[in-house]
Short mmCIF file of C-alpha atoms and ligand atoms in Angstrom, two decimals:
data_model
loop_
_atom_site.label_atom_id
_atom_site.label_comp_id
_atom_site.label_asym_id
_atom_site.label_seq_id
_atom_site.Cartn_x
_atom_site.Cartn_y
_atom_site.Cartn_z
CA UNK A 1 56.08 89.15 110.17
CA UNK A 2 58.04 86.22 110.01
CA UNK A 3 61.38 85.58 107.90
CA UNK A 4 61.37 82.32 105.94
CA UNK A 5 64.94 81.13 106.18
CA UNK A 6 66.46 78.28 103.94
CA UNK A 7 69.78 76.59 104.98
CA UNK A 8 72.39 75.63 102.87
CA UNK A 9 74.94 73.34 104.40
CA UNK A 10 73.61 71.43 107.84
CA UNK A 11 76.88 70.44 109.13
CA UNK A 12 78.09 71.54 112.69
CA UNK A 13 77.69 75.46 112.16
CA UNK A 14 74.38 75.02 109.95
CA UNK A 15 72.65 72.92 112.77
CA UNK A 16 74.06 75.22 115.35
CA UNK A 17 72.40 78.41 113.48
CA UNK A 18 69.27 76.06 113.07
CA UNK A 19 69.03 75.53 116.57
CA UNK A 20 69.41 79.27 117.45
CA UNK A 21 66.83 80.47 114.88
CA UNK A 22 64.23 77.95 115.92
CA UNK A 23 64.97 77.75 120.01
CA UNK A 24 66.63 81.11 120.92
CA UNK A 25 65.78 83.85 118.27
CA UNK A 26 62.58 85.53 117.50
CA UNK A 27 61.32 86.66 113.77
CA UNK A 28 62.41 83.61 111.88
CA UNK A 29 61.38 80.03 110.90
CA UNK A 30 63.54 77.44 108.73
CA UNK A 31 61.46 76.37 105.96
CA UNK A 32 64.06 74.74 103.91
CA UNK A 33 67.62 73.02 104.06
CA UNK A 34 69.96 71.18 101.71
CA UNK A 35 73.44 69.62 102.13
CA UNK A 36 75.38 67.73 99.63
CA UNK A 37 74.88 65.08 102.24
CA UNK A 38 71.31 64.21 101.61
CA UNK A 39 70.81 61.92 104.44
CA UNK A 40 72.17 64.72 106.71
CA UNK A 41 69.52 67.13 105.24
CA UNK A 42 67.03 64.87 105.85
CA UNK A 43 67.61 64.08 109.43
CA UNK A 44 67.85 67.56 110.27
CA UNK A 45 64.60 68.46 108.40
CA UNK A 46 63.03 65.53 110.14
CA UNK A 47 63.41 67.74 113.49
CA UNK A 48 61.82 70.66 111.88
CA UNK A 49 58.05 71.51 111.58
CA UNK A 50 57.22 71.47 107.82
CA UNK A 51 60.74 72.16 106.66
CA UNK A 52 61.34 70.74 102.77
CA UNK A 53 64.66 69.26 101.64
CA UNK A 54 66.12 71.07 98.40
CA UNK A 55 68.51 68.78 96.23
CA UNK A 56 70.98 71.47 95.88
CA UNK A 57 71.54 75.14 96.92
CA UNK A 58 70.51 76.56 93.77
CA UNK A 59 67.07 74.84 93.92
CA UNK A 60 66.76 76.19 97.50
CA UNK A 61 67.65 79.77 96.54
CA UNK A 62 64.99 79.52 93.88
CA UNK A 63 62.11 78.34 96.06
CA UNK A 64 59.81 81.22 96.32
CA UNK A 65 58.68 80.42 99.97
CA UNK A 66 62.65 81.15 101.14
CA UNK A 67 62.85 84.92 101.90
CA UNK A 68 66.27 84.85 103.14
CA UNK A 69 69.29 82.11 103.03
CA UNK A 70 72.17 81.03 105.28
CA UNK A 71 75.10 79.54 103.69
CA UNK A 72 77.14 77.14 106.28
CA UNK A 73 78.76 74.85 103.46
CA UNK A 74 82.38 74.50 103.06
CA UNK A 75 84.45 77.69 102.12
CA UNK A 76 85.01 76.81 98.34
CA UNK A 77 81.27 76.47 97.91
CA UNK A 78 80.11 79.80 99.17
CA UNK A 79 80.85 81.97 96.02
CA UNK A 80 78.40 80.07 93.86
CA UNK A 81 75.31 80.46 96.55
CA UNK A 82 76.21 83.79 97.42
CA UNK A 83 76.29 84.95 93.74
CA UNK A 84 72.87 83.21 93.32
CA UNK A 85 71.54 84.89 96.38
CA UNK A 86 72.52 88.24 94.77
CA UNK A 87 70.92 87.47 91.35
CA UNK A 88 67.75 86.40 93.45
CA UNK A 89 67.62 89.82 95.29
CA UNK A 90 67.61 87.48 98.54
CA UNK A 91 69.59 88.81 101.61
CA UNK A 92 72.01 86.18 102.59
CA UNK A 93 74.14 85.52 105.93
CA UNK A 94 77.34 83.77 104.75
CA UNK A 95 79.51 82.02 107.33
CA UNK A 96 83.32 83.08 106.88
CA UNK A 97 85.20 83.12 104.59
CA UNK A 98 83.19 84.99 102.12
CA UNK A 99 84.76 83.16 99.42
CA UNK A 100 88.60 81.59 99.43
CA UNK A 101 90.16 83.49 96.78
CA UNK A 102 90.62 87.12 96.16
CA UNK A 103 88.93 86.68 92.45
CA UNK A 104 85.79 84.76 94.11
CA UNK A 105 85.28 87.69 96.38
CA UNK A 106 85.68 90.33 93.61
CA UNK A 107 83.00 88.66 91.85
CA UNK A 108 80.78 88.99 94.96
CA UNK A 109 81.69 92.78 95.14
CA UNK A 110 80.98 93.43 91.39
CA UNK A 111 77.70 91.35 91.49
CA UNK A 112 76.67 93.20 94.78
CA UNK A 113 77.93 96.62 93.55
CA UNK A 114 75.93 95.96 90.13
CA UNK A 115 72.60 95.18 92.12
CA UNK A 116 73.16 98.60 93.98
CA UNK A 117 72.17 97.28 97.46
CA UNK A 118 74.03 95.44 100.08
CA UNK A 119 72.66 91.65 100.46
CA UNK A 120 75.46 89.67 102.14
CA UNK A 121 76.38 89.68 105.68
CA UNK A 122 79.63 87.68 106.44
CA UNK A 123 79.67 85.68 109.81
CA UNK A 124 82.50 87.36 111.87
CA UNK A 125 80.65 86.93 115.07
CA UNK A 126 83.33 88.28 117.09
CA UNK A 127 82.30 91.85 116.11
CA UNK A 128 78.96 90.89 118.13
CA UNK A 129 81.20 89.76 121.41
CA UNK A 130 80.80 91.82 124.51
CA UNK A 131 84.56 91.75 125.13
CA UNK A 132 85.38 93.06 121.95
CA UNK A 133 82.63 95.62 121.54
CA UNK A 134 83.88 97.12 124.97
CA UNK A 135 87.49 97.16 123.81
CA UNK A 136 86.29 99.18 120.73
CA UNK A 137 84.42 101.48 122.45
CA UNK A 138 87.41 101.96 124.97
CA UNK A 139 89.68 102.90 121.71
CA UNK A 140 87.12 105.10 120.31
CA UNK A 141 86.43 107.13 123.33
CA UNK A 142 90.44 107.95 123.33
CA UNK A 143 90.69 106.41 126.65
CA UNK A 144 93.92 104.74 126.01
CA UNK A 145 95.29 107.13 123.22
CA UNK A 146 95.99 106.34 119.75
CA UNK A 147 96.35 102.40 119.10
CA UNK A 148 99.70 101.33 118.56
CA UNK A 149 99.89 97.46 118.90
CA UNK A 150 97.14 94.80 118.87
CA UNK A 151 97.98 91.23 120.33
CA UNK A 152 95.82 88.53 119.62
CA UNK A 153 95.81 84.88 120.57
CA UNK A 154 93.55 82.24 118.94
CA UNK A 155 94.19 78.84 120.60
CA UNK A 156 91.96 76.00 119.49
CA UNK A 157 92.36 72.55 121.52
CA UNK A 158 92.49 70.53 118.22
CA UNK A 159 91.04 70.74 114.97
CA UNK A 160 89.18 68.18 112.93
CA UNK A 161 91.08 65.27 110.55
CA UNK A 162 90.22 67.44 107.30
CA UNK A 163 91.88 70.49 108.58
CA UNK A 164 94.72 71.13 106.22
CA UNK A 165 97.70 73.28 106.86
CA UNK A 166 96.58 76.86 104.89
CA UNK A 167 93.46 76.48 107.36
CA UNK A 168 95.27 77.78 110.28
CA UNK A 169 95.47 81.18 108.20
CA UNK A 170 92.24 81.13 106.01
CA UNK A 171 89.70 79.54 108.33
CA UNK A 172 91.47 80.26 112.00
CA UNK A 173 93.32 83.58 111.62
CA UNK A 174 90.47 85.08 109.29
CA UNK A 175 88.75 86.01 112.30
CA UNK A 176 91.68 87.67 114.29
CA UNK A 177 92.35 89.42 110.67
CA UNK A 178 88.57 90.93 110.76
CA UNK A 179 88.43 91.88 114.43
CA UNK A 180 91.82 93.90 114.15
CA UNK A 181 90.33 95.75 111.17
CA UNK A 182 87.47 96.31 113.26
CA UNK A 183 89.09 97.48 116.46
CA UNK A 184 91.49 99.50 114.96
CA UNK A 185 89.38 100.81 112.16
CA UNK A 186 92.07 100.77 109.25
CA UNK A 187 93.09 98.32 106.69
CA UNK A 188 95.85 95.79 107.10
CA UNK A 189 98.58 96.39 104.34
CA UNK A 190 101.51 93.90 104.77
CA UNK A 191 101.99 90.57 106.46
CA UNK A 192 104.91 88.33 107.68
CA UNK A 193 104.70 85.10 109.17
CA UNK A 194 107.04 82.94 111.51
CA UNK A 195 107.14 79.40 112.52
CA UNK A 196 108.17 78.83 116.16
CA UNK A 197 108.99 75.13 117.19
CA UNK A 198 106.59 72.83 116.27
CA UNK A 199 103.88 71.51 118.71
CA UNK A 200 104.51 67.77 118.59
CA UNK A 201 100.68 67.10 119.20
CA UNK A 202 99.98 68.42 115.83
CA UNK A 203 99.40 65.87 112.98
CA UNK A 204 102.36 65.77 110.68
CA UNK A 205 100.80 67.52 108.04
CA UNK A 206 100.05 70.69 109.80
CA UNK A 207 102.28 73.63 110.70
CA UNK A 208 101.32 74.53 114.18
CA UNK A 209 101.76 77.17 116.08
CA UNK A 210 102.23 80.08 113.68
CA UNK A 211 103.03 83.68 114.45
CA UNK A 212 101.56 86.23 111.98
CA UNK A 213 102.68 90.07 112.21
CA UNK A 214 100.67 92.43 110.19
CA UNK A 215 100.96 96.22 109.56
CA UNK A 216 98.22 98.98 109.16
CA UNK A 217 97.69 101.52 107.01
CA UNK A 218 98.21 103.90 109.84
CA UNK A 219 101.28 102.27 111.16
CA UNK A 220 100.04 100.20 114.20
CA UNK A 221 101.37 96.43 114.39
CA UNK A 222 99.10 93.54 114.90
CA UNK A 223 100.48 89.99 115.92
CA UNK A 224 98.57 86.94 116.01
CA UNK A 225 99.41 83.50 117.86
CA UNK A 226 97.54 80.73 116.22
CA UNK A 227 97.65 77.60 117.97
CA UNK A 228 95.56 74.83 116.80
CA UNK A 229 96.31 71.84 119.30
CA UNK A 230 96.80 73.54 122.46
CA UNK A 231 94.92 70.79 124.18
CA UNK A 232 93.53 72.21 126.98
CA UNK A 233 90.62 74.14 125.65
CA UNK A 234 89.51 77.27 123.58
CA UNK A 235 91.34 80.07 124.67
CA UNK A 236 90.80 83.54 122.76
CA UNK A 237 93.07 86.62 124.14
CA UNK A 238 93.32 90.39 122.84
CA UNK A 239 94.81 93.39 124.16
CA UNK A 240 95.10 96.80 122.30
CA UNK A 241 98.32 98.88 123.47
CA UNK A 242 97.68 102.47 123.08
CA UNK A 243 99.59 105.51 123.35
CA UNK A 244 98.68 105.89 127.28
CA UNK A 245 96.94 102.63 128.01
CA UNK A 246 95.87 99.17 127.44
CA UNK A 247 92.66 97.34 127.05
CA UNK A 248 92.36 93.51 126.99
CA UNK A 249 89.47 90.92 126.97
CA UNK A 250 88.89 89.69 130.45
CA UNK A 251 88.80 85.82 131.11
CA UNK A 252 85.57 84.44 129.85
CA UNK A 253 84.76 82.51 132.78
CA UNK A 254 81.32 83.76 134.50
CA UNK A 255 83.02 82.91 137.88
CA UNK A 256 86.42 81.83 139.35
CA UNK A 257 86.39 79.17 142.13
CA UNK A 258 88.96 79.61 144.81
CA UNK A 259 89.44 76.85 147.07
CA UNK A 260 92.11 74.53 148.70
CA UNK A 261 95.01 77.31 148.19
CA UNK A 262 94.31 77.67 144.40
CA UNK A 263 91.57 79.25 142.11
CA UNK A 264 89.95 77.79 138.96
CA UNK A 265 87.40 78.95 136.03
CA UNK A 266 86.31 77.02 133.03
CA UNK A 267 87.80 77.31 129.75
CA UNK A 268 85.28 77.04 127.02
CA UNK A 269 85.63 73.76 124.79
CA UNK A 270 85.06 75.62 121.35
CA UNK A 271 83.95 78.44 119.56
CA UNK A 272 80.29 77.56 120.40
CA UNK A 273 80.61 77.92 123.84
CA UNK A 274 83.04 80.67 123.75
CA UNK A 275 80.96 83.04 121.34
CA UNK A 276 77.37 81.60 122.05
CA UNK A 277 76.08 85.01 122.96
CA UNK A 278 77.80 86.48 119.94
CA UNK A 279 76.51 84.19 117.23
CA UNK A 280 72.86 84.88 119.06
CA UNK A 281 73.40 88.52 118.29
CA UNK A 282 74.75 88.53 115.01
CA UNK A 283 71.83 86.35 113.63
CA UNK A 284 69.09 88.22 115.60
CA UNK A 285 70.16 91.47 114.11
CA UNK A 286 70.71 89.84 110.46
CA UNK A 287 66.84 88.38 110.93
CA UNK A 288 65.75 91.71 112.04
CA UNK A 289 67.49 93.57 109.16
CA UNK A 290 66.29 91.05 106.20
CA UNK A 291 62.75 91.43 107.60
CA UNK A 292 63.00 95.01 107.12
CA UNK A 293 64.56 94.42 103.79
CA UNK A 294 67.85 95.81 104.40
CA UNK A 295 71.33 94.59 105.20
CA UNK A 296 73.51 95.05 108.44
CA UNK A 297 76.91 93.68 109.92
CA UNK A 298 80.20 92.51 108.51
CA UNK A 299 79.99 93.47 104.43
CA UNK A 300 81.44 91.69 101.27
CA UNK A 301 83.90 94.25 101.67
CA UNK A 302 85.20 93.05 104.99
CA UNK A 303 84.74 89.45 103.88
CA UNK A 304 86.99 90.48 100.54
CA UNK A 305 89.61 92.31 103.05
CA UNK A 306 89.74 89.46 105.28
CA UNK A 307 90.47 86.76 102.50
CA UNK A 308 93.21 89.20 100.54
CA UNK A 309 95.03 89.43 103.91
CA UNK A 310 94.89 85.72 104.37
CA UNK A 311 96.21 85.26 100.91
CA UNK A 312 99.04 87.84 101.60
CA UNK A 313 99.74 85.78 104.92
CA UNK A 314 99.91 82.47 103.25
CA UNK A 315 102.35 84.21 100.49
CA UNK A 316 104.51 85.45 103.34
CA UNK A 317 104.44 81.84 105.19
CA UNK A 318 105.67 80.25 101.84
CA UNK A 319 108.30 82.75 100.98
CA UNK A 320 109.54 83.96 104.52
CA UNK A 321 109.20 87.48 103.28
CA UNK A 322 107.06 90.43 103.99
CA UNK A 323 104.13 90.28 101.40
CA UNK A 324 102.29 93.68 100.82
CA UNK A 325 98.25 93.47 100.84
CA UNK A 326 96.74 95.17 97.83
CA UNK A 327 93.07 95.88 97.94
CA UNK A 328 91.03 97.31 95.20
CA UNK A 329 89.50 100.72 95.79
CA UNK A 330 86.53 100.71 97.93
CA UNK A 331 83.17 100.96 96.21
CA UNK A 332 80.57 103.77 97.45
CA UNK A 333 78.32 100.88 98.68
CA UNK A 334 80.55 99.91 101.30
CA UNK A 335 81.76 103.37 102.68
P1 NAD R 1 80.87 71.15 108.57
O1 NAD R 1 81.59 70.22 107.74
O2 NAD R 1 80.63 70.36 110.07
O3 NAD R 1 79.46 71.44 107.92
C1 NAD R 1 79.65 71.77 106.52
C2 NAD R 1 78.27 70.99 105.88
O4 NAD R 1 78.12 71.70 104.41
C3 NAD R 1 78.30 69.71 105.58
O5 NAD R 1 77.29 68.65 105.98
C4 NAD R 1 78.55 69.29 103.87
O6 NAD R 1 77.95 68.14 103.65
C5 NAD R 1 77.93 70.40 103.41
N1 NAD R 1 78.17 70.89 102.06
C6 NAD R 1 79.52 71.00 101.60
N2 NAD R 1 79.45 71.50 100.25
C7 NAD R 1 78.15 71.46 99.97
C8 NAD R 1 77.57 72.09 98.93
N3 NAD R 1 78.00 72.43 97.80
N4 NAD R 1 76.20 72.65 98.81
C9 NAD R 1 75.48 72.07 100.20
N5 NAD R 1 76.23 71.68 101.05
C10 NAD R 1 77.46 71.34 101.09
O7 NAD R 1 81.49 72.30 108.59
P2 NAD R 1 81.54 73.51 109.42
O8 NAD R 1 82.34 73.63 110.53
O9 NAD R 1 79.98 73.62 109.91
O10 NAD R 1 81.70 74.76 108.65
C11 NAD R 1 81.01 75.24 107.74
C12 NAD R 1 81.27 76.86 107.42
O11 NAD R 1 80.87 77.46 108.75
C13 NAD R 1 82.70 76.89 107.01
O12 NAD R 1 82.44 78.05 106.09
C14 NAD R 1 83.16 77.42 108.12
O13 NAD R 1 84.48 78.37 108.08
C15 NAD R 1 82.14 78.20 109.10
N6 NAD R 1 82.51 78.26 110.32
C16 NAD R 1 82.39 79.37 111.05
C17 NAD R 1 82.35 79.45 112.37
C18 NAD R 1 82.50 80.82 113.16
O14 NAD R 1 83.06 80.76 114.10
N7 NAD R 1 81.87 81.66 112.71
C19 NAD R 1 82.93 78.30 113.27
C20 NAD R 1 82.43 77.07 112.25
C21 NAD R 1 82.77 77.00 111.09
C1 ISE R 2 86.37 77.62 112.93
O1 ISE R 2 85.83 77.48 111.23
C2 ISE R 2 86.03 78.90 113.12
O2 ISE R 2 85.59 79.91 112.37
C3 ISE R 2 86.27 79.14 114.77
O3 ISE R 2 85.71 80.42 115.07
C4 ISE R 2 87.78 78.80 114.61
O4 ISE R 2 88.27 79.40 116.12
C5 ISE R 2 88.41 77.65 114.33
O5 ISE R 2 89.85 77.73 114.38
C6 ISE R 2 87.88 77.39 112.77
O6 ISE R 2 88.13 76.19 112.32
#
């Protein structure tokens, strides 16, 4: 059986997911697209055999030919589409963030819990990266003892013009928050944020870099260096320090070239290159699960927890104080 997918939001990542669905993965075809920029939707549909264009996301979700939906529009628009997919009983792959406020995420948790089955997968693709998976396996086997600290660095070469200061936390570091929860298998309970000296390459309205410090429920510490104008490329680092060893991500370059008294390897340009296999794997698993009528991967709960932690980090950034994270009780559906 082929899964008929509708895509809401066909900008950068929406088009990248369409490329992988049509050229890389198996078992799915794109039958409908929509975008508030209808010309963009038309241009994208023009490259797809037989895909129809809908005026808006609600119409696309209501299309009987659409079996499952990808939401890749801007973060603040995710809630209404995810809620509509749940109401229609359709599996939905929602790009991060699940929603941009705690309240919006809670409405999604409530709707999915009421539906009595998981319908939502959130696009935290790092969980599908070979390096992070090997780190998790190492920790789970007990090879380095109990994890004490996780050092994470998230460096973007530059950011687009529409990027505003809060996004360094809720758009960029949301990935570090999720991968910390995944690797350490616990919740984050408090946040602090400090501001190093400003990067003079940053636009005036951006606070860059930031250093975030999180406490987990079992007493481990997570630190995240977030840099969004590092210039040299897209550089993602991670190291977990355990009681008797450490495990860290290796360099992502496939090869190192040694010559003329030095060595060099390629640094990815952006996340599309760095995490290309992770995106492929997350979406193939979603297609396979949706085809079988079930859900998989990061859940609405994971999306909710990440958003609430980011809210606390933003409050900590503004106040300069330690801010506690308070999550509601986890519904049975997500245990
Ligand atoms: P983008 O601006 O390139 O594309 C977003 C598209 O959504 C645009 O074409 C815009 O016109 C459209 N859109 C906005 N509001 C809409 C609405 N209400 N209905 C329909 N279409 C609408 O942005 P992007 O970089 O592709 O990001 C899109 C989403 O993907 C964001 O949530 C972002 O955080 C996420 N993202 C995730 C990753 C990742 O690593 N997982 C990487 C990049 C972006
Ligand atoms: C972008 O939206 C992503 O999700 C990328 O993975 C992240 O590195 C980048 O900072 C975000 O803007």
